[in-house]
PDB file of C-alpha atoms in Angstrom:
ATOM      1  CA  MET Z 833     102.710 263.507 -95.789  1.00 73.00           C
ATOM      2  CA  ILE Z 834     101.687 264.709 -98.735  1.00 88.00           C
ATOM      3  CA  GLU Z 835      99.294 267.883 -97.324  1.00 88.00           C
ATOM      4  CA  ALA Z 836      96.143 266.839 -99.495  1.00 89.00           C
ATOM      5  CA  GLU Z 837      96.534 262.719 -97.626  1.00 93.00           C
ATOM      6  CA  LYS Z 838      96.631 264.845 -94.228  1.00 92.00           C
ATOM      7  CA  LYS Z 839      93.444 266.146 -94.677  1.00 93.00           C
ATOM      8  CA  PHE Z 840      92.001 263.608 -95.852  1.00 95.00           C
ATOM      9  CA  LEU Z 841      93.334 260.506 -93.221  1.00 95.00           C
ATOM     10  CA  LYS Z 842      92.425 263.622 -90.471  1.00 95.00           C
ATOM     11  CA  GLY Z 843      89.191 264.066 -91.856  1.00 95.00           C
ATOM     12  CA  LEU Z 844      88.515 259.664 -92.206  1.00 97.00           C
ATOM     13  CA  CYS Z 845      90.428 259.401 -88.559  1.00 96.00           C
ATOM     14  CA  LYS Z 846      87.947 262.383 -86.562  1.00 96.00           C
ATOM     15  CA  LEU Z 847      84.889 260.232 -89.100  1.00 96.00           C
ATOM     16  CA  CYS Z 848      85.694 256.934 -86.930  1.00 96.00           C
ATOM     17  CA  PHE Z 849      86.065 258.972 -83.277  1.00 95.00           C
ATOM     18  CA  THR Z 850      82.518 261.070 -83.831  1.00 94.00           C
ATOM     19  CA  LYS Z 851      80.686 257.555 -85.238  1.00 94.00           C
ATOM     20  CA  TYR Z 852      81.759 254.781 -83.719  1.00 95.00           C
ATOM     21  CA  GLN Z 853      82.590 253.300 -80.780  1.00 95.00           C
ATOM     22  CA  ILE Z 854      86.175 253.596 -79.666  1.00 95.00           C
ATOM     23  CA  VAL Z 855      87.073 251.319 -76.462  1.00 94.00           C
ATOM     24  CA  ASN Z 856      87.937 247.769 -77.179  1.00 92.00           C
ATOM     25  CA  ASN Z 857      87.947 248.018 -81.506  1.00 94.00           C
ATOM     26  CA  ALA Z 858      90.908 249.788 -81.932  1.00 93.00           C
ATOM     27  CA  PRO Z 859      91.988 246.350 -84.332  1.00 95.00           C
ATOM     28  CA  MET Z 860      88.790 247.694 -85.757  1.00 96.00           C
ATOM     29  CA  ILE Z 861      89.427 250.905 -86.372  1.00 96.00           C
ATOM     30  CA  GLY Z 862      93.081 250.039 -88.299  1.00 96.00           C
ATOM     31  CA  ALA Z 863      91.421 247.713 -90.164  1.00 96.00           C
ATOM     32  CA  LEU Z 864      88.885 249.893 -91.366  1.00 97.00           C
ATOM     33  CA  ILE Z 865      91.688 253.089 -91.745  1.00 97.00           C
ATOM     34  CA  SER Z 866      93.747 250.364 -93.964  1.00 97.00           C
ATOM     35  CA  GLN Z 867      90.933 248.879 -95.836  1.00 97.00           C
ATOM     36  CA  VAL Z 868      89.455 252.207 -96.684  1.00 97.00           C
ATOM     37  CA  CYS Z 869      93.421 253.386 -97.674  1.00 97.00           C
ATOM     38  CA  LYS Z 870      93.721 250.790-100.146  1.00 96.00           C
ATOM     39  CA  LEU Z 871      90.762 251.234-102.558  1.00 95.00           C
ATOM     40  CA  LYS Z 872      92.102 255.340-102.440  1.00 93.00           C
ATOM     41  CA  ASP Z 873      96.134 253.299-103.613  1.00 94.00           C
ATOM     42  CA  LEU Z 874      97.317 255.353-100.137  1.00 95.00           C
ATOM     43  CA  ASP Z 875      99.849 252.058 -97.920  1.00 95.00           C
ATOM     44  CA  VAL Z 876      98.496 252.819 -94.463  1.00 96.00           C
ATOM     45  CA  PRO Z 877      99.473 248.686 -93.224  1.00 97.00           C
ATOM     46  CA  LEU Z 878      97.105 248.169 -89.407  1.00 97.00           C
ATOM     47  CA  VAL Z 879     100.097 247.791 -86.956  1.00 97.00           C
ATOM     48  CA  GLU Z 880     100.896 245.963 -83.635  1.00 97.00           C
ATOM     49  CA  GLY Z 881     103.184 247.434 -80.474  1.00 96.00           C
ATOM     50  CA  ILE Z 882     103.258 249.379 -77.740  1.00 96.00           C
ATOM     51  CA  LEU Z 883     101.542 253.158 -76.706  1.00 94.00           C
ATOM     52  CA  TYR Z 884     104.845 254.753 -74.377  1.00 95.00           C
ATOM     53  CA  VAL Z 885     102.784 257.120 -72.576  1.00 93.00           C
ATOM     54  CA  GLU Z 886     104.435 260.118 -69.961  1.00 91.00           C
ATOM     55  CA  ALA Z 887     102.023 260.384 -67.317  1.00 86.00           C
ATOM     56  CA  ARG Z 888     102.038 261.918 -63.428  1.00 84.00           C
ATOM     57  CA  LYS Z 889     106.732 261.402 -64.409  1.00 87.00           C
ATOM     58  CA  ARG Z 890     104.987 257.958 -64.896  1.00 90.00           C
ATOM     59  CA  LYS Z 891     105.895 256.180 -68.138  1.00 92.00           C
ATOM     60  CA  LEU Z 892     103.143 254.256 -69.392  1.00 93.00           C
ATOM     61  CA  GLN Z 893     102.083 251.021 -71.736  1.00 95.00           C
ATOM     62  CA  TYR Z 894      99.936 249.843 -73.441  1.00 95.00           C
ATOM     63  CA  ALA Z 895      99.075 247.002 -75.799  1.00 95.00           C
ATOM     64  CA  HIS Z 896      97.938 248.720 -78.783  1.00 95.00           C
ATOM     65  CA  CYS Z 897      96.932 248.253 -82.880  1.00 96.00           C
ATOM     66  CA  PHE Z 898      97.063 251.774 -85.398  1.00 96.00           C
ATOM     67  CA  ASN Z 899      97.994 252.067 -88.431  1.00 97.00           C
ATOM     68  CA  THR Z 900     101.189 253.988 -89.986  1.00 96.00           C
ATOM     69  CA  TYR Z 901     101.927 256.066 -92.729  1.00 95.00           C
ATOM     70  CA  HIS Z 902     104.681 256.359 -94.038  1.00 92.00           C
ATOM     71  CA  GLY Z 903     106.866 256.001 -90.924  1.00 90.00           C
ATOM     72  CA  ASN Z 904     103.898 258.428 -89.639  1.00 93.00           C
ATOM     73  CA  ILE Z 905     101.026 257.045 -86.780  1.00 95.00           C
ATOM     74  CA  ILE Z 906      97.197 257.217 -87.835  1.00 96.00           C
ATOM     75  CA  ASP Z 907      95.598 256.671 -84.456  1.00 96.00           C
ATOM     76  CA  ALA Z 908      91.607 257.563 -84.220  1.00 96.00           C
ATOM     77  CA  SER Z 909      91.619 254.672 -81.077  1.00 96.00           C
ATOM     78  CA  ILE Z 910      93.793 256.437 -78.500  1.00 94.00           C
ATOM     79  CA  TYR Z 911      91.764 258.142 -77.087  1.00 95.00           C
ATOM     80  CA  GLN Z 912      89.796 254.851 -75.302  1.00 95.00           C
ATOM     81  CA  TYR Z 913      92.924 255.163 -72.708  1.00 95.00           C
ATOM     82  CA  ALA Z 914      91.479 258.610 -71.284  1.00 93.00           C
ATOM     83  CA  ILE Z 915      88.288 257.237 -71.253  1.00 94.00           C
ATOM     84  CA  MET Z 916      89.303 253.948 -69.295  1.00 92.00           C
ATOM     85  CA  ASN Z 917      91.364 256.592 -67.383  1.00 90.00           C
ATOM     86  CA  LYS Z 918      90.177 258.723 -66.216  1.00 88.00           C
ATOM     87  CA  ASN Z 919      92.491 259.891 -63.939  1.00 89.00           C
ATOM     88  CA  ILE Z 920      95.230 260.645 -67.251  1.00 89.00           C
ATOM     89  CA  LYS Z 921      92.968 261.591 -69.779  1.00 89.00           C
ATOM     90  CA  ASP Z 922      94.153 265.129 -70.351  1.00 89.00           C
ATOM     91  CA  VAL Z 923      97.258 263.269 -71.512  1.00 90.00           C
ATOM     92  CA  PHE Z 924      95.229 262.237 -74.381  1.00 92.00           C
ATOM     93  CA  PRO Z 925      94.595 263.387 -77.511  1.00 92.00           C
ATOM     94  CA  GLU Z 926      92.017 262.979 -79.947  1.00 93.00           C
ATOM     95  CA  ILE Z 927      93.319 261.147 -82.911  1.00 92.00           C
ATOM     96  CA  VAL Z 928      96.936 261.075 -83.617  1.00 93.00           C
ATOM     97  CA  VAL Z 929      97.171 261.868 -87.954  1.00 93.00           C
ATOM     98  CA  GLY Z 930     101.339 262.284 -87.964  1.00 88.00           C
ATOM     99  CA  ASP Z 931     101.594 265.027 -85.172  1.00 77.00           C
ATOM    100  CA  ASN Z 932     104.176 264.772 -82.927  1.00 70.00           C
ATOM    101  CA  ASP Z 933     102.535 264.871 -78.836  1.00 74.00           C
ATOM    102  CA  GLU Z 934     104.960 265.351 -76.990  1.00 77.00           C
ATOM    103  CA  GLY Z 935     104.362 262.705 -73.848  1.00 85.00           C
ATOM    104  CA  ILE Z 936     103.478 259.771 -76.497  1.00 92.00           C
ATOM    105  CA  GLU Z 937     105.254 257.214 -78.046  1.00 93.00           C
ATOM    106  CA  TYR Z 938     104.959 254.175 -80.183  1.00 94.00           C
ATOM    107  CA  SER Z 939     106.653 251.536 -80.894  1.00 94.00           C
ATOM    108  CA  VAL Z 940     105.536 248.941 -83.693  1.00 95.00           C
ATOM    109  CA  PHE Z 941     105.845 244.552 -83.276  1.00 95.00           C
ATOM    110  CA  ARG Z 942     104.697 243.654 -86.335  1.00 96.00           C
ATOM    111  CA  GLU Z 943     102.003 244.192 -89.262  1.00 95.00           C
ATOM    112  CA  ILE Z 944      98.280 242.508 -89.196  1.00 94.00           C
ATOM    113  CA  LYS Z 945      98.465 241.273 -92.270  1.00 95.00           C
ATOM    114  CA  TYR Z 946      95.026 241.981 -94.653  1.00 91.00           C
ATOM    115  CA  GLU Z 947      94.318 237.925 -94.127  1.00 91.00           C
ATOM    116  CA  ASN Z 948      94.286 238.192 -90.016  1.00 90.00           C
ATOM    117  CA  GLN Z 949      91.932 241.453 -90.259  1.00 89.00           C
ATOM    118  CA  PHE Z 950      88.314 242.039 -89.693  1.00 91.00           C
ATOM    119  CA  LYS Z 951      87.034 242.892 -93.414  1.00 93.00           C
ATOM    120  CA  TYR Z 952      84.077 244.896 -94.533  1.00 94.00           C
ATOM    121  CA  LYS Z 953      82.417 245.619 -97.528  1.00 95.00           C
ATOM    122  CA  ARG Z 954      83.262 247.693-100.462  1.00 95.00           C
ATOM    123  CA  GLU Z 955      79.981 249.369-101.352  1.00 96.00           C
ATOM    124  CA  PHE Z 956      81.121 250.654 -96.571  1.00 95.00           C
ATOM    125  CA  LEU Z 957      84.611 251.407 -97.785  1.00 95.00           C
ATOM    126  CA  GLU Z 958      82.997 252.994-100.500  1.00 96.00           C
ATOM    127  CA  GLU Z 959      80.936 254.671 -98.864  1.00 95.00           C
ATOM    128  CA  ILE Z 960      83.044 255.873 -95.993  1.00 95.00           C
ATOM    129  CA  MET Z 961      85.950 258.042 -98.001  1.00 95.00           C
ATOM    130  CA  ILE Z 962      83.576 259.933 -99.485  1.00 93.00           C
ATOM    131  CA  LYS Z 963      82.132 260.771 -96.081  1.00 94.00           C
ATOM    132  CA  ALA Z 964      86.070 260.914 -94.676  1.00 93.00           C
ATOM    133  CA  ASP Z 965      86.142 264.738 -96.510  1.00 86.00           C
ATOM    134  CA  LYS Z 966      83.631 265.988 -94.986  1.00 87.00           C
ATOM    135  CA  TYR Z 967      84.930 265.869 -91.588  1.00 88.00           C
ATOM    136  CA  GLU Z 968      87.713 267.691 -91.972  1.00 80.00           C
ATOM    137  CA  ASP Z 969      86.633 270.671 -90.681  1.00 80.00           C
ATOM    138  CA  PHE Z 970      84.754 268.674 -88.265  1.00 84.00           C
ATOM    139  CA  GLN Z 971      86.026 269.783 -84.574  1.00 86.00           C
ATOM    140  CA  LEU Z 972      85.878 267.295 -82.569  1.00 90.00           C
ATOM    141  CA  ASP Z 973      84.534 267.462 -79.069  1.00 88.00           C
ATOM    142  CA  LYS Z 974      85.927 264.609 -75.871  1.00 90.00           C
ATOM    143  CA  ILE Z 975      83.813 262.184 -74.899  1.00 90.00           C
ATOM    144  CA  ASP Z 976      83.365 259.400 -71.615  1.00 90.00           C
ATOM    145  CA  GLU Z 977      82.740 256.369 -71.358  1.00 93.00           C
ATOM    146  CA  TYR Z 978      78.550 256.455 -72.243  1.00 93.00           C
ATOM    147  CA  GLU Z 979      79.061 258.687 -75.186  1.00 93.00           C
ATOM    148  CA  ASP Z 980      80.843 256.217 -76.440  1.00 91.00           C
ATOM    149  CA  SER Z 981      78.651 253.346 -75.985  1.00 93.00           C
ATOM    150  CA  LYS Z 982      75.267 254.993 -77.967  1.00 92.00           C
ATOM    151  CA  LYS Z 983      77.665 255.140 -81.132  1.00 94.00           C
ATOM    152  CA  GLN Z 984      78.164 252.245 -84.002  1.00 91.00           C
ATOM    153  CA  ASN Z 985      79.652 249.250 -83.160  1.00 90.00           C
ATOM    154  CA  LEU Z 986      81.972 248.280 -86.112  1.00 88.00           C
ATOM    155  CA  PHE Z 987      81.454 244.252 -85.417  1.00 80.00           C
ATOM    156  CA  TYR Z 988      77.760 244.964 -86.406  1.00 71.00           C
ATOM    157  CA  ILE Z 989      78.485 246.711 -89.836  1.00 65.00           C
TER     158      ILE Z 989
END
């Protein structure tokens, strides 16, 4: 992955994590990332798969939607599992952008085609694309269910 692309994708994931509700919104966040990247001529498909997490000598499985880019995982909604599983929250990073995190594995089942995704207006996508660059150096804070619920819901955009 080219460094400029990685910076953009990190900024985009940080923006999604910061501004939009992540709990139970992985398909919508993944669709947003995929559609914004399409405007930037990056092919970052939304996929359905399984997230495997090693915690307390057990391997937990979660059905999950996320994005891929040249074999790298792009995941702005992984932290929803930390919010829902407080006793193992330290296992989950805020976002994943191509970084191999020990104890976390992804398995891809299938791509979710554009026709089957939630669609966003072009103006909104262009606005997000511009804002993503401003989040490049933004530090993410861990959040809880209450803080997440105060964020904007993508379904109502």
